[in-house]
Amino acid sequence: MRNPLCPHSTTALHWIGAAALMHAAAAQALDCKLLEQQIEGKLHAAGVAGFRLETLDAAASATGREVGRCDHGTKKIMQRATAAAAAPRPASVATASGARTSRPAVITECRDGSTPTDGRCRR
């Protein structure tokens, strides 16, 4: 039944609303994938090898190292060693010149939408 004040049927409006919600959900998932790709690129650039990244629920218990958060802090990205990986890399490594390098920054997307590089969200 059509509403005289609205030229479109309510069914059409429901479909448009459902499509908008599905698009928003897909955009959120894409944000986590994009962040995961950025982290993977930075780890490769830092010379880290033999790892895989997994996106999990933030409350999930997991082994490995947390390297980022996405979806407004509701998901975490974990770095795990693959079977072919060598011994874990220490927190800082001496280079040939004697200079010390530190681990790459943890990229985090907090619930408030901010993205600190130290991995800590404001409470």
mmCIF file of C-alpha atoms in Angstrom:
data_model
loop_
_atom_site.group_PDB
_atom_site.id
_atom_site.type_symbol
_atom_site.label_atom_id
_atom_site.label_comp_id
_atom_site.label_asym_id
_atom_site.label_seq_id
_atom_site.Cartn_x
_atom_site.Cartn_y
_atom_site.Cartn_z
ATOM 1 C CA MET A 1 0.000 0.000 0.000
ATOM 2 C CA ARG A 2 1.370 3.407 -0.928
ATOM 3 C CA ASN A 3 1.578 6.315 1.405
ATOM 4 C CA PRO A 4 0.202 9.473 -0.273
ATOM 5 C CA LEU A 5 3.017 11.511 1.312
ATOM 6 C CA CYS A 6 5.752 9.216 -0.046
ATOM 7 C CA PRO A 7 5.767 8.354 -3.768
ATOM 8 C CA HIS A 8 7.843 5.196 -3.169
ATOM 9 C CA SER A 9 6.520 1.980 -1.729
ATOM 10 C CA THR A 10 7.668 1.057 1.754
ATOM 11 C CA THR A 11 9.082 -2.204 0.370
ATOM 12 C CA ALA A 12 11.409 -0.266 -1.934
ATOM 13 C CA LEU A 13 12.530 1.886 0.984
ATOM 14 C CA HIS A 14 13.258 -1.234 3.043
ATOM 15 C CA TRP A 15 15.401 -2.662 0.218
ATOM 16 C CA ILE A 16 17.298 0.609 -0.111
ATOM 17 C CA GLY A 17 17.930 0.656 3.644
ATOM 18 C CA ALA A 18 19.090 -2.972 3.639
ATOM 19 C CA ALA A 19 21.466 -2.280 0.743
ATOM 20 C CA ALA A 20 22.913 0.721 2.590
ATOM 21 C CA LEU A 21 23.511 -1.389 5.719
ATOM 22 C CA MET A 22 25.221 -4.144 3.706
ATOM 23 C CA HIS A 23 27.442 -1.549 2.034
ATOM 24 C CA ALA A 24 28.407 -0.094 5.429
ATOM 25 C CA ALA A 25 29.251 -3.566 6.769
ATOM 26 C CA ALA A 26 31.400 -4.293 3.714
ATOM 27 C CA ALA A 27 33.224 -0.977 4.170
ATOM 28 C CA GLN A 28 34.035 -1.863 7.803
ATOM 29 C CA ALA A 29 35.460 -5.244 6.771
ATOM 30 C CA LEU A 30 37.487 -3.563 4.044
ATOM 31 C CA ASP A 31 39.014 -1.193 6.594
ATOM 32 C CA CYS A 32 40.425 -4.159 8.550
ATOM 33 C CA LYS A 33 41.773 -5.751 5.365
ATOM 34 C CA LEU A 34 43.411 -2.492 4.292
ATOM 35 C CA LEU A 35 45.003 -2.045 7.708
ATOM 36 C CA GLU A 36 46.210 -5.658 7.638
ATOM 37 C CA GLN A 37 47.829 -5.031 4.221
ATOM 38 C CA GLN A 38 49.528 -1.859 5.505
ATOM 39 C CA ILE A 39 50.906 -3.694 8.537
ATOM 40 C CA GLU A 40 52.113 -6.577 6.366
ATOM 41 C CA GLY A 41 53.920 -4.118 4.079
ATOM 42 C CA LYS A 42 55.608 -2.408 7.034
ATOM 43 C CA LEU A 43 56.691 -5.724 8.529
ATOM 44 C CA HIS A 44 58.169 -6.841 5.193
ATOM 45 C CA ALA A 45 59.926 -3.468 4.825
ATOM 46 C CA ALA A 46 61.429 -3.934 8.309
ATOM 47 C CA GLY A 47 62.842 -7.301 7.240
ATOM 48 C CA VAL A 48 60.434 -9.473 9.225
ATOM 49 C CA ALA A 49 59.842 -12.835 7.518
ATOM 50 C CA GLY A 50 58.012 -16.067 8.309
ATOM 51 C CA PHE A 51 54.790 -14.640 9.692
ATOM 52 C CA ARG A 52 51.078 -14.499 8.990
ATOM 53 C CA LEU A 53 48.501 -11.967 10.110
ATOM 54 C CA GLU A 54 45.058 -12.847 11.451
ATOM 55 C CA THR A 55 42.154 -10.551 12.294
ATOM 56 C CA LEU A 56 40.276 -11.691 15.400
ATOM 57 C CA ASP A 57 37.638 -10.371 17.782
ATOM 58 C CA ALA A 58 39.296 -8.059 20.323
ATOM 59 C CA ALA A 59 38.083 -10.178 23.252
ATOM 60 C CA ALA A 60 39.399 -13.437 21.757
ATOM 61 C CA SER A 61 42.336 -15.124 23.443
ATOM 62 C CA ALA A 62 45.159 -15.653 20.958
ATOM 63 C CA THR A 63 48.830 -16.488 20.763
ATOM 64 C CA GLY A 64 51.248 -14.266 18.905
ATOM 65 C CA ARG A 65 51.843 -10.544 18.968
ATOM 66 C CA GLU A 66 49.113 -7.940 18.579
ATOM 67 C CA VAL A 67 50.222 -5.545 15.836
ATOM 68 C CA GLY A 68 47.071 -3.480 15.344
ATOM 69 C CA ARG A 69 43.368 -2.952 15.949
ATOM 70 C CA CYS A 70 40.584 -2.073 13.554
ATOM 71 C CA ASP A 71 36.812 -1.720 13.287
ATOM 72 C CA HIS A 72 36.857 0.930 16.023
ATOM 73 C CA GLY A 73 38.806 -1.294 18.417
ATOM 74 C CA THR A 74 36.464 -4.298 18.223
ATOM 75 C CA LYS A 75 38.941 -6.432 16.243
ATOM 76 C CA LYS A 76 42.656 -7.052 16.680
ATOM 77 C CA ILE A 77 45.305 -8.033 14.157
ATOM 78 C CA MET A 78 47.680 -10.711 15.424
ATOM 79 C CA GLN A 79 51.105 -11.576 14.022
ATOM 80 C CA ARG A 80 51.922 -15.265 14.286
ATOM 81 C CA ALA A 81 55.052 -17.113 13.229
ATOM 82 C CA THR A 82 54.710 -19.659 10.434
ATOM 83 C CA ALA A 83 56.202 -23.146 10.765
ATOM 84 C CA ALA A 84 59.162 -22.130 8.570
ATOM 85 C CA ALA A 85 59.947 -19.062 10.691
ATOM 86 C CA ALA A 86 63.238 -18.812 12.511
ATOM 87 C CA ALA A 87 63.626 -17.877 16.176
ATOM 88 C CA PRO A 88 61.669 -14.771 17.197
ATOM 89 C CA ARG A 89 63.371 -11.452 16.606
ATOM 90 C CA PRO A 90 64.422 -9.583 19.786
ATOM 91 C CA ALA A 91 62.823 -6.249 20.690
ATOM 92 C CA SER A 92 65.847 -4.352 19.401
ATOM 93 C CA VAL A 93 68.608 -5.579 17.135
ATOM 94 C CA ALA A 94 72.138 -4.244 16.696
ATOM 95 C CA THR A 95 72.930 -3.469 13.043
ATOM 96 C CA ALA A 96 76.338 -3.767 11.373
ATOM 97 C CA SER A 97 77.075 -0.114 12.208
ATOM 98 C CA GLY A 98 76.294 -0.730 15.878
ATOM 99 C CA ALA A 99 73.076 1.341 15.811
ATOM 100 C CA ARG A 100 70.016 -0.211 17.401
ATOM 101 C CA THR A 101 66.659 -0.417 15.681
ATOM 102 C CA SER A 102 63.359 -0.930 17.472
ATOM 103 C CA ARG A 103 60.208 -2.812 16.521
ATOM 104 C CA PRO A 104 57.828 -1.210 14.043
ATOM 105 C CA ALA A 105 55.077 0.918 15.585
ATOM 106 C CA VAL A 106 51.760 -0.754 16.407
ATOM 107 C CA ILE A 107 49.026 0.776 14.269
ATOM 108 C CA THR A 108 45.760 0.902 16.199
ATOM 109 C CA GLU A 109 42.284 2.168 15.363
ATOM 110 C CA CYS A 110 40.561 3.073 18.621
ATOM 111 C CA ARG A 111 36.839 3.112 19.387
ATOM 112 C CA ASP A 112 36.808 6.910 19.054
ATOM 113 C CA GLY A 113 38.226 6.619 15.512
ATOM 114 C CA SER A 114 41.735 7.872 16.371
ATOM 115 C CA THR A 115 44.795 5.930 15.141
ATOM 116 C CA PRO A 116 47.749 6.270 17.546
ATOM 117 C CA THR A 117 51.041 4.683 16.471
ATOM 118 C CA ASP A 118 52.079 3.646 19.973
ATOM 119 C CA GLY A 119 49.219 1.117 20.163
ATOM 120 C CA ARG A 120 47.484 2.768 23.113
ATOM 121 C CA CYS A 121 43.950 4.119 23.000
ATOM 122 C CA ARG A 122 42.762 6.856 25.339
ATOM 123 C CA ARG A 123 40.232 5.624 27.888
#
